[in-house]
XYZ file of C-alpha atoms in Angstrom:
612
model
C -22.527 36.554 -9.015
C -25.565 33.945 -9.125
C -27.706 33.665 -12.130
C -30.787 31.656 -11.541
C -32.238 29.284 -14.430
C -36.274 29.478 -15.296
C -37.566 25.582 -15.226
C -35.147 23.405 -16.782
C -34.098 25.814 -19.673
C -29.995 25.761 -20.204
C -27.565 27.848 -18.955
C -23.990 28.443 -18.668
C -23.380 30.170 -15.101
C -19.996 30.750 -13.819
C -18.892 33.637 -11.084
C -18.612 35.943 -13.673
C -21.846 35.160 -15.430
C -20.812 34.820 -19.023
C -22.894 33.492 -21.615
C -22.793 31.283 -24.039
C -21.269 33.409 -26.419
C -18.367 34.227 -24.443
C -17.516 30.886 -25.690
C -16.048 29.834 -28.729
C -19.112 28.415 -30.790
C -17.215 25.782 -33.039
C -14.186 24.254 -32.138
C -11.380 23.742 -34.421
C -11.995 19.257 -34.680
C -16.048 19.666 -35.494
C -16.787 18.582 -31.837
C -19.480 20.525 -30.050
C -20.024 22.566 -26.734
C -21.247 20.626 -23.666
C -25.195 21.309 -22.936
C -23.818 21.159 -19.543
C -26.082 23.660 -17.081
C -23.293 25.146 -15.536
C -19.706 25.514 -17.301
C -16.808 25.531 -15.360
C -14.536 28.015 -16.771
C -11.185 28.458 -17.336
C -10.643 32.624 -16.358
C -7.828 32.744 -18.616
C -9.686 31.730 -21.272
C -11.283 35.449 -20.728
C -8.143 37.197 -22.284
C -6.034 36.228 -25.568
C -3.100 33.823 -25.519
C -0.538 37.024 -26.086
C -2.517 38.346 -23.104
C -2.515 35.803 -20.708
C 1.414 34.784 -21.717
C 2.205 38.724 -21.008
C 0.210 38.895 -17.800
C 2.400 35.350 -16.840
C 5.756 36.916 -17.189
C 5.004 39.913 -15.460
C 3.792 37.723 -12.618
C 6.808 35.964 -12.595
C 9.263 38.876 -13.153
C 7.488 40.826 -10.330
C 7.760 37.974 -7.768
C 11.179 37.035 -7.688
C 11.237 34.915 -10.691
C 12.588 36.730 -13.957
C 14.618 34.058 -14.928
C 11.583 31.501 -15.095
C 9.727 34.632 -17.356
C 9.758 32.674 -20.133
C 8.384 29.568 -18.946
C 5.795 30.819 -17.125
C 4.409 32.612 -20.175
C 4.918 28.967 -22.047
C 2.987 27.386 -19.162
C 0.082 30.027 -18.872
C -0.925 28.794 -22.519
C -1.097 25.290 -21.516
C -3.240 26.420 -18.486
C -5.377 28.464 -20.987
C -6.081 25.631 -23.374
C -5.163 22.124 -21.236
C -6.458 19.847 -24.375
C -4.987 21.386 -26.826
C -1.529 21.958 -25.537
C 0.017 19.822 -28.669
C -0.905 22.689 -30.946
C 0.993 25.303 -28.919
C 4.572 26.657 -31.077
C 6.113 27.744 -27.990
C 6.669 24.739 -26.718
C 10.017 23.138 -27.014
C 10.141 18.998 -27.820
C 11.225 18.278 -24.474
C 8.209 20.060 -22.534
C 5.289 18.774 -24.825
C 6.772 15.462 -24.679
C 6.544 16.011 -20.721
C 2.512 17.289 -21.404
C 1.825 14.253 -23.517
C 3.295 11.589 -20.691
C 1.535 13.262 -17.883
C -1.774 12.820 -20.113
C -1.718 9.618 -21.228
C -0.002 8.309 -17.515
C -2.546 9.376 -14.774
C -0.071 7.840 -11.779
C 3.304 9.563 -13.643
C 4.750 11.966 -10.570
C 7.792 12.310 -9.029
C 9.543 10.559 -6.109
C 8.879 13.012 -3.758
C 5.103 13.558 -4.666
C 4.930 10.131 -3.525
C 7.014 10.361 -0.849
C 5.173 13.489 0.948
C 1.739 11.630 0.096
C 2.740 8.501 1.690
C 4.039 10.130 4.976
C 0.894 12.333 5.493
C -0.607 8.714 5.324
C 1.340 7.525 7.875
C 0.419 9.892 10.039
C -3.313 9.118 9.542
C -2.729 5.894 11.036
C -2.013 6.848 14.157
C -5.742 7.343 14.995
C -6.730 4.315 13.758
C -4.405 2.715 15.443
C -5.869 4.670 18.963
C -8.953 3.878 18.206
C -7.950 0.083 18.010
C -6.079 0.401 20.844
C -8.720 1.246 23.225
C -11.043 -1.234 21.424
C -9.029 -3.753 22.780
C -8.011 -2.173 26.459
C -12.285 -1.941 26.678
C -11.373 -5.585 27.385
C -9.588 -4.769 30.452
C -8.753 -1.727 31.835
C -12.260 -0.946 33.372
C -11.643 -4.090 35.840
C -8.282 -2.720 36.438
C -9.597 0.683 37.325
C -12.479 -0.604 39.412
C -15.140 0.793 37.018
C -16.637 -2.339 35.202
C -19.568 -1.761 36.539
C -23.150 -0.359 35.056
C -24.575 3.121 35.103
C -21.892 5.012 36.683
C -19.190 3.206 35.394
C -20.220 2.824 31.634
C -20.576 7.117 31.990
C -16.753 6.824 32.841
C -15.993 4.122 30.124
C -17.619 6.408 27.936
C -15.618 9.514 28.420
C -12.426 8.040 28.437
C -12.294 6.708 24.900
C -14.568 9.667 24.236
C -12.927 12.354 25.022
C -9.681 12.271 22.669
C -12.761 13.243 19.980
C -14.319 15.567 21.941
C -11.087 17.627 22.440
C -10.075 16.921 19.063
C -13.147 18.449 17.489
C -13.512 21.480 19.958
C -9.705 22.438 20.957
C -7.385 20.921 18.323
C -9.446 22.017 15.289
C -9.606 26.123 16.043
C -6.132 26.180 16.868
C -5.208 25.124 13.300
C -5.304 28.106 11.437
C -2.412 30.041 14.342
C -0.212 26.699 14.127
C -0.023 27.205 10.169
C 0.264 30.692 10.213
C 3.359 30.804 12.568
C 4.542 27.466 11.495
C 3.411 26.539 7.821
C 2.060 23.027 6.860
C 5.375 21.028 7.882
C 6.040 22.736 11.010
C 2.331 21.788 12.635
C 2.548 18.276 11.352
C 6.096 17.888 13.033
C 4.598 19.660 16.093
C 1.242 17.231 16.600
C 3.569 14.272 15.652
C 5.418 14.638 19.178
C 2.256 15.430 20.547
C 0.871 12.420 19.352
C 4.597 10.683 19.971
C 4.400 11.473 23.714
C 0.402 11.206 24.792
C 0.467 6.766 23.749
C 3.106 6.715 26.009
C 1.852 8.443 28.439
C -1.709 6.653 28.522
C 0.432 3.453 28.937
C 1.584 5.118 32.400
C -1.413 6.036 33.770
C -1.759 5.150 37.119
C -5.943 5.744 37.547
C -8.761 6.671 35.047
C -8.295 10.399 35.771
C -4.652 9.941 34.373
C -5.525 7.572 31.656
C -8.060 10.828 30.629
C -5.546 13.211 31.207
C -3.254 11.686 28.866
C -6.093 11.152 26.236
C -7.108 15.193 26.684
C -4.093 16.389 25.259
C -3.758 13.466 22.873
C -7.241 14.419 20.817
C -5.712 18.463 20.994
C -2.688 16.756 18.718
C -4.911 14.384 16.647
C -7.607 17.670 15.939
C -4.733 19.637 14.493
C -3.470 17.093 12.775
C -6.618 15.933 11.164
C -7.430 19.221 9.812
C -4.051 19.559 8.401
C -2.572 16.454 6.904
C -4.809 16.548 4.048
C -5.215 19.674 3.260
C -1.426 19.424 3.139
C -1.773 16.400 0.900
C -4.676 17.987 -1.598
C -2.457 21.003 -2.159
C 1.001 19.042 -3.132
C -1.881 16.447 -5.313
C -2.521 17.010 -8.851
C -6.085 17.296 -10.139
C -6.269 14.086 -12.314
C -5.471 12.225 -9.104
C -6.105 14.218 -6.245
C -9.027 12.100 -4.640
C -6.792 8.722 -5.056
C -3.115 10.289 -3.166
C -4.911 12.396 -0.894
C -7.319 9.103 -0.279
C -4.732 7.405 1.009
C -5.385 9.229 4.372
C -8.540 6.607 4.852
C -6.218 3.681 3.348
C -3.612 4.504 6.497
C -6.846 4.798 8.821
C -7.782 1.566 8.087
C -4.153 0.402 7.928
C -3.591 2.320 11.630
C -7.345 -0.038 12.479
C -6.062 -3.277 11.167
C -1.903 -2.722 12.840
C -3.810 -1.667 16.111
C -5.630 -5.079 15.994
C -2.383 -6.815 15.063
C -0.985 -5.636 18.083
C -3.666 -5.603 20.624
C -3.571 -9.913 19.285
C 0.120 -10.137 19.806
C -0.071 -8.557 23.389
C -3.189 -10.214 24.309
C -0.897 -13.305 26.691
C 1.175 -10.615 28.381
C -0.938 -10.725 31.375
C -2.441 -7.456 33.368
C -0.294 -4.705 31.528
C -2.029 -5.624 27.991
C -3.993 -2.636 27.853
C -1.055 -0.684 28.704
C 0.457 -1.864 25.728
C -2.577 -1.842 22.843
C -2.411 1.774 24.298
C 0.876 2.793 24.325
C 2.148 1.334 20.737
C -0.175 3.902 19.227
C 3.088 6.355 19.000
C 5.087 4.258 16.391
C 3.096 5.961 13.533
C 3.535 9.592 15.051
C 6.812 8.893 15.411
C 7.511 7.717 11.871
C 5.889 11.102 10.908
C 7.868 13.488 12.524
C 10.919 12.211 11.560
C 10.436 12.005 8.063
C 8.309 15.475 7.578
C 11.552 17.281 7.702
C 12.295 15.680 4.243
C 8.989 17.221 2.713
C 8.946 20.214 0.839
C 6.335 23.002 2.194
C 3.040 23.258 0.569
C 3.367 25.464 -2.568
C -0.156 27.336 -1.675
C 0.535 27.871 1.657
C 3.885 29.616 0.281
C 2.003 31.374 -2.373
C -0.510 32.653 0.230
C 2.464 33.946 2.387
C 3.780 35.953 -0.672
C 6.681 33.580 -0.495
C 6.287 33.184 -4.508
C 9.881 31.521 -5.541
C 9.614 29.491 -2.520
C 5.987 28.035 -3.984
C 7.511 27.807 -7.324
C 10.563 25.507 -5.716
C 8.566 23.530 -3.517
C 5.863 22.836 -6.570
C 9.230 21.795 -9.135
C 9.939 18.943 -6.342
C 6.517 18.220 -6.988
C 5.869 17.690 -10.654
C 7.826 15.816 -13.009
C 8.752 18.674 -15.505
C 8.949 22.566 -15.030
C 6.683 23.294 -17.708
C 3.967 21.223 -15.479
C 4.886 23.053 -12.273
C 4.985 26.355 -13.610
C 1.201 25.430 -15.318
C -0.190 24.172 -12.097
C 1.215 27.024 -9.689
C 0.679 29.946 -12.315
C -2.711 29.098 -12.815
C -3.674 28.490 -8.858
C -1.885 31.773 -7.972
C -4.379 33.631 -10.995
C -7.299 32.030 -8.870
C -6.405 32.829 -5.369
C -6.413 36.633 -6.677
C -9.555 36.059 -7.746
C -10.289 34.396 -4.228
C -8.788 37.890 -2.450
C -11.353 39.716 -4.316
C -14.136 37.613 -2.604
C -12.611 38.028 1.137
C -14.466 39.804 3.618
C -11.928 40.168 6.204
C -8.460 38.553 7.068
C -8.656 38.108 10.550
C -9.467 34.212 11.851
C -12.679 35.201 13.166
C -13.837 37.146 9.720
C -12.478 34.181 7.691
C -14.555 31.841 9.910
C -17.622 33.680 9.815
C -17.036 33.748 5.660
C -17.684 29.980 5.890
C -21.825 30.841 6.568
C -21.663 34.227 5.196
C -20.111 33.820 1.668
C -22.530 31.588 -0.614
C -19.703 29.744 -2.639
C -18.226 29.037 0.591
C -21.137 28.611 3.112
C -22.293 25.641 0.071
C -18.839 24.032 0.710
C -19.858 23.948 3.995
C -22.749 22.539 3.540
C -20.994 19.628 1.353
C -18.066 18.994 3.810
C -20.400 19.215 7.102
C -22.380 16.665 5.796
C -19.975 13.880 4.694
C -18.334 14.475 8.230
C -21.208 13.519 9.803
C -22.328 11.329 8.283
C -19.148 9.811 8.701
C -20.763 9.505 12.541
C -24.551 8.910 11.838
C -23.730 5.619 9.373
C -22.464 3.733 12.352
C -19.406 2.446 12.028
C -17.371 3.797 14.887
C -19.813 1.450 17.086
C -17.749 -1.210 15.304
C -14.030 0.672 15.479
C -14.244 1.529 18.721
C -16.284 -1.234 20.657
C -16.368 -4.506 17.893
C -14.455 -6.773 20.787
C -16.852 -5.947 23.267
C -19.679 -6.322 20.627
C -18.121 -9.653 19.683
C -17.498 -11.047 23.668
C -21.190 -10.362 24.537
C -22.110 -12.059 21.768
C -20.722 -15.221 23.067
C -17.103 -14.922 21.739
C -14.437 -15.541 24.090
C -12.044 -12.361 24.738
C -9.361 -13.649 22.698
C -12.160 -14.683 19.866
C -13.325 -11.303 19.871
C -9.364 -9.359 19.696
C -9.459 -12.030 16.513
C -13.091 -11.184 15.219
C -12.287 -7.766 15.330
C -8.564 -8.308 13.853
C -10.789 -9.452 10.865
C -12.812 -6.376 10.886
C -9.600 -4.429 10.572
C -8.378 -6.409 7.442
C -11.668 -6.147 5.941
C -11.238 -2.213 6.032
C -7.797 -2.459 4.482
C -8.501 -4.655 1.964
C -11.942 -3.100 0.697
C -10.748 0.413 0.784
C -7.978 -0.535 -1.849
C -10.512 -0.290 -5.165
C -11.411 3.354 -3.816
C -7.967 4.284 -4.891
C -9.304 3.497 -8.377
C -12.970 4.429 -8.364
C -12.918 7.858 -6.239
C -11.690 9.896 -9.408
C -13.427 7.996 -11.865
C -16.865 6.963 -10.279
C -16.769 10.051 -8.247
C -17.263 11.015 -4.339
C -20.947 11.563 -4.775
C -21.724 8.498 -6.714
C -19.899 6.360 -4.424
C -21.715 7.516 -1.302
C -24.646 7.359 -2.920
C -25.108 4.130 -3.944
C -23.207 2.601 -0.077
C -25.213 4.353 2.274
C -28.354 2.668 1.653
C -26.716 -0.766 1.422
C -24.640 0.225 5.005
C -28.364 0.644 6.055
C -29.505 -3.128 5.357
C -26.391 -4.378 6.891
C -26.300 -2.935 9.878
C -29.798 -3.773 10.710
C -29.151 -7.337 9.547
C -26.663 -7.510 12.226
C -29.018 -6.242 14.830
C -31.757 -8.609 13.948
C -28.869 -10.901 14.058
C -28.527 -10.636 17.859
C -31.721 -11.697 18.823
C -31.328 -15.131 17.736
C -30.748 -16.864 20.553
C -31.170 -20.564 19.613
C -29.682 -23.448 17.444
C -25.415 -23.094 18.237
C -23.156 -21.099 18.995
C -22.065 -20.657 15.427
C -25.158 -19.940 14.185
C -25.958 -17.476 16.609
C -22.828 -15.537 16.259
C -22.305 -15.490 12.555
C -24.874 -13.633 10.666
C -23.816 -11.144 13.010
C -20.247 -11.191 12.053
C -21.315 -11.650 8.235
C -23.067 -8.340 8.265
C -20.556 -6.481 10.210
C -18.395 -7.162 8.038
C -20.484 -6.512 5.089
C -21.506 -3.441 6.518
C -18.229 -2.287 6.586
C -17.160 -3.121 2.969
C -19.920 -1.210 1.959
C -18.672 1.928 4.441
C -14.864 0.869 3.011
C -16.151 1.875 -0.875
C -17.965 4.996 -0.167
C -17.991 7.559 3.257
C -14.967 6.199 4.751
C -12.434 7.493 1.995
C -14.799 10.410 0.796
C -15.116 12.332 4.504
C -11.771 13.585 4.994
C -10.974 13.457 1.040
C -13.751 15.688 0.193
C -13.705 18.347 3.087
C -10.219 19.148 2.138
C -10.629 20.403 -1.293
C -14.040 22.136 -1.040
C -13.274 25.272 0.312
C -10.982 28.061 -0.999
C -7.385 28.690 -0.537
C -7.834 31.673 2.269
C -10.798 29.999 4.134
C -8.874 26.336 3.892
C -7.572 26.003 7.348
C -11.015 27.546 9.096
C -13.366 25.417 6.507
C -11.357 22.383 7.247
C -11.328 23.048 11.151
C -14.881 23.429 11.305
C -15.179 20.308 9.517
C -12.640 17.809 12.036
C -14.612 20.058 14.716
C -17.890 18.318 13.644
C -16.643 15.015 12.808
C -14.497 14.744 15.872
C -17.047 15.896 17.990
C -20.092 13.631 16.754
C -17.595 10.622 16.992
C -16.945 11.343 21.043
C -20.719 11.678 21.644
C -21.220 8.767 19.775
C -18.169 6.841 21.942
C -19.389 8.072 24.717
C -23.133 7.185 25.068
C -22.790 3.682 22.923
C -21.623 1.693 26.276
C -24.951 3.302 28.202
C -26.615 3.132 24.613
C -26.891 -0.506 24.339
C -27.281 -1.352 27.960
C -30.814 0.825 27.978
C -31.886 0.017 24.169
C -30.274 -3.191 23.821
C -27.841 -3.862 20.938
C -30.355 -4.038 18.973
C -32.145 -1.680 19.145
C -28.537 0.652 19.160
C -27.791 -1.099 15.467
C -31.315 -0.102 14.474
C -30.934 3.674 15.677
C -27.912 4.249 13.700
C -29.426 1.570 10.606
C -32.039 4.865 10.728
C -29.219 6.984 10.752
C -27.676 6.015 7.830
C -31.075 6.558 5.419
C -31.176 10.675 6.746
C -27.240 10.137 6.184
C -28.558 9.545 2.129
C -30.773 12.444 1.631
C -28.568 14.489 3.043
C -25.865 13.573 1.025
C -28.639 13.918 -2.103
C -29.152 17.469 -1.071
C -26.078 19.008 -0.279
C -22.533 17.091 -1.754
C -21.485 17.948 -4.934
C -19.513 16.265 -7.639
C -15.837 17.305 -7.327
C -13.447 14.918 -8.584
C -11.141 15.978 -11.536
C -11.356 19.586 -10.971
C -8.425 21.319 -9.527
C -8.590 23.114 -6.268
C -9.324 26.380 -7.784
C -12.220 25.382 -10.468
C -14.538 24.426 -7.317
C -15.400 27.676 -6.862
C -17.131 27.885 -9.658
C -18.923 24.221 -8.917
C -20.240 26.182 -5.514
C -21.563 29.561 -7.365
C -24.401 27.143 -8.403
C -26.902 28.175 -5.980
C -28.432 25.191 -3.842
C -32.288 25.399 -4.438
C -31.050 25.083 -8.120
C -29.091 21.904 -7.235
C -31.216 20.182 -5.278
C -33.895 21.366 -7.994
C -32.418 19.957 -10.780
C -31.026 16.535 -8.449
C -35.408 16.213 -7.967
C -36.613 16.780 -11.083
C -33.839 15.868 -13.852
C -31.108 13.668 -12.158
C -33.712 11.369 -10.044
C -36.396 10.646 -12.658
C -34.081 9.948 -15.261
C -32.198 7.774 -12.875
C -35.358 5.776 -12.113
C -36.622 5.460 -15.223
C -33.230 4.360 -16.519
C -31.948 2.164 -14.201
C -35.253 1.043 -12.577
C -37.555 0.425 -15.307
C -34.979 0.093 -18.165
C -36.260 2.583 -20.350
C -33.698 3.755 -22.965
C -33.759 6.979 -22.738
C -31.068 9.915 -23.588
C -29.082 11.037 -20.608
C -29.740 14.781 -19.748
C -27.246 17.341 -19.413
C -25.141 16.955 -16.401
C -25.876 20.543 -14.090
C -21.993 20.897 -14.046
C -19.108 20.577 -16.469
C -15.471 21.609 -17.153
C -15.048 24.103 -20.403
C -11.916 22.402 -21.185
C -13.619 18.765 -21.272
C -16.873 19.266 -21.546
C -17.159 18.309 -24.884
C -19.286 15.586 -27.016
C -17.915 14.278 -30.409
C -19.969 14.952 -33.168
């Protein structure tokens, strides 16, 4: 399945290790092959058009379809040759005129695409709105509770906002794959929505700290599930061309749940001792938004497809796309895949298909790729900010009510910076983008701890450089790891491993982001602030090379042609990242040299193509 290359010499390496001359050598328009390293290819490219249009209607006809024979055939040549569709004589007027508008309009989709895309997003604001929420209750609930105190009562601080992570990443993830087995996509999202309905209200209620925890237990179970869910729900309803940008708007509604958490914990701030009660409790409005309107979503078309509920898929994937010749392309051509994916299965059962996520290479790489972003989600550092900025910003020297407004600033910041990732994610690319923010996220975030140890001149001079580079800091986080994380971990791994891939993956974000809410308060009490902003300033440089090492380019392709970017074995990726992508990047870009731009290590057959 792997083919290793000598030195730098060229290859073409795919799972099925063809060669070069598997490939057409000259293309009908004069334009020549990519000297890409590794082609993607396009596995029905491996048979002839009458083949591949045969082996189309028999899928259909044989899955509850016969009537939809005919245009499945029509849509399995598109899928062969996606560039070249125009050429095709078995396409009527009204379908290539469909082909040609979804080409030349990358946001074209129907209503309910962006519908069910927008209320998956809703739902991700309900933990950013938590988060917020208990930003501002730091303020007060400790005194209420009698555990304002240091040592002891910093441990307890700690685990309460902690432990709706800790739960999240080591209960709510692993029960994701039974809740979509027994109750598809829609049905888990509707179930953590009351979850996540219920649990605000009830951490308004609480009567002590041990209640305030209970409640916050079983509200990171809901917000685990959900997490590992709601977008891989959203990347399987997205098309490829714009997958990164609709399923992206997960992060936007983070940052949107962030900023409308602030909003309210502001508005409350005057209502006197039952404040907290309230920044906690209002936290269900976006849960309950979610479960309501889920019922109006169609179910994902893989998820049906992987249940042998074939028309189904087919329906739900029509409600989807804007023309049937477009549905039956994308769903024919991720249902010849997933065979291909069955073939590659070492076992069905849960534990089998989560041991396949180290075993398998293609999929244990994934891993490796969506493990990483997660973290390093928690190792850059800004969580510090989400989850304690007010108290950050009161010991300072801001009053409490100029720290609910400092940090109301933070949360517009997010919102507003996160916006131009819509655009660059599937253009610039999740790799790039990380790339080139971590090392800036680095600078700022030591800035702002140098910042705090100027203790002289006035107040406003004292206390902004550190809000400048906060806020810097998290522009910089806004246009790279924030909307990459969650974006990225759901389309890496394949179809049948999606649900235990993706679980690990909330399981190690969630879980790094309670041990990092829970030792911050006793963090900066023993190291100082900082000398806490400096730890995770150092955190943020690993965060880099790791990133170098182990995330892959993956925006463009569709779900099922990135298992051919992770047959590409990793010493040969990092390899060529060290000794072809990094010296011409320095010598280029550095010291200005104009010099040709060597092949990329990866490419799509279809587009992978220079003009003469």
């Amino acid at each position: 399945m792997e083919k290793t290359a000598a030195g730098n010499a060229q290859y073409i390496h795919d799972e099925k290790n063809i060669s070069s001359q598997d490939l057409p050598p000259d293309l009908p328009d004069g334009r020549r092959k990519s000297t890409a390293l590794n082609i993607v290819e396009n596995p029905l490219r491996r048979v002839s058009q009458e083949q591949a249009a045969a082996d189309a209607k028999a899928f259909a006809e044989s899955h509850g379809m016969p009537e939809h024979a005919s245009l499945f055939g029509r849509a399995a040549l598109v899928a062969r040759d996606p560039l070249r569709f125009e050429s095709l004589s078995e396409l009527d007027e009204h379908e290539r005129n469909a082909l040609v508008y979804e080409r030349d309009h990358k946001w074209h989709g129907p209503k309910m695409l962006w519908y069910s895309i927008g209320l998956c997003a809703i739902g991700a604001a309900t933990q950013g709105w938590d988060q917020t929420g208990s930003n501002g209750a730091n303020l007060s609930f400790p005194q209420e509770f009698g555990i304002a105190g240091k040592g002891r009562d910093e441990w307890i601080v700690g685990i309460v906002n902690a432990i709706i992570f800790l739960t999240a990443g080591l209960i709510g993830a692993f029960i994701v794959d039974p809740l979509n087995h027994y109750f598809g996509r829609r049905g888990e999202i509707f179930i953590t929505a009351c979850c996540l309905t219920a649990t605000p209200i009830g951490s308004a209620f609480a009567k002590s700290w041990q209640g305030l925890f209970a409640a916050r237990f079983v509200m990171g179970i809901g917000i685990g599930a959900k997490n590992a869910t709601v977008p891989i729900y959203s990347a399987e309803m997205a098309p490829a061309r714009i997958r990164g940008a609709l399923v992206m708007f997960w992060q936007l509604w983070v940052v949107v749940g962030i900023f409308l958490g602030f909003c309210a914990n502001v508005i409350v701030k005057d209502v006197g001792p039952i404040a907290w009660r309230l920044q906690l409790g209002s936290a269900f409005i976006p849960s309950f938004i979610l479960g309501i309107g889920i019922f109006f979503c169609p179910e994902s078309p893989r998820w049906l497809m992987k249940h042998d509920r074939h028309a189904e898929g087919f329906q739900s994937m029509t409600r989807l796309r804007a023309h049937p010749i477009i549905a039956a392309r994308d769903f024919y051509y991720s249902w010849v895949i997933y065979e291909e994916e069955l073939k590659e299965a070492r076992g069905a059962g849960y534990f089998s298909r989560l041991w396949d996520c180290f075993a398998v290479p293609r999929i244990r790489r994934a891993n490796y790729g969506a493990s990483t972003v997660m973290i390093a989600q928690q190792m850059c550092g800004i969580n510090i900010i989400s989850f304690y900025s007010s108290t950050i910003f009161e010991n300072v020297g801001y009053t409490a009510t100029q720290a609910l407004y400092a940090s109301l600033g933070y949360g517009a910041i997010q919102v507003v910076s996160t916006i131009p990732t819509l655009f660059l994610i599937d253009t610039k690319g999740r790799r790039t983008l990380t790339l080139i923010t971590f090392p800036l996220m680095c600078i700022f975030l030591l800035a702002a701890g140098l910042s705090l140890l100027n203790t002289s001149g006035s107040k406003g001079a004292q206390i902004g450089p550190v809000v400048l580079f906060v806020y810097l800091f998290t522009i910089c986080y806004s246009l790279g790891e924030g909307p990459v994380a969650f974006q990225y971990s759901a389309e890496v791994f394949p179809t049948i491993q999606r649900e235990q891939g993706m679980a690990w993956a909330v399981c190690i974000n969630n879980t790094f982001a309670g041990i990092l809410s829970l030792t911050f308060p006793r963090m900066k009490t023993v190291m100082t602030p900082t000398g806490a902003f400096g730890f995770y300033a150092g955190l943020n440089l690993i965060a880099w090379f790791m990133i170098f090492c182990f995330v892959r380019e993956t925006k463009q392709l569709t779900l099922e042609e990135l298992d051919q970017v992770f047959s590409v074995p990793t010493k040969d990726f990092i390899s060529y990242e060290l000794t072809v992508w990094l010296p011409y990047f320095i010598k280029r870009h550095i010291f200005r040299q104009n010099i040709p731009k060597p092949p990329p290590i990866i490419s799509k057959a279809e587009s992978s193509i220079d003009s003469p």
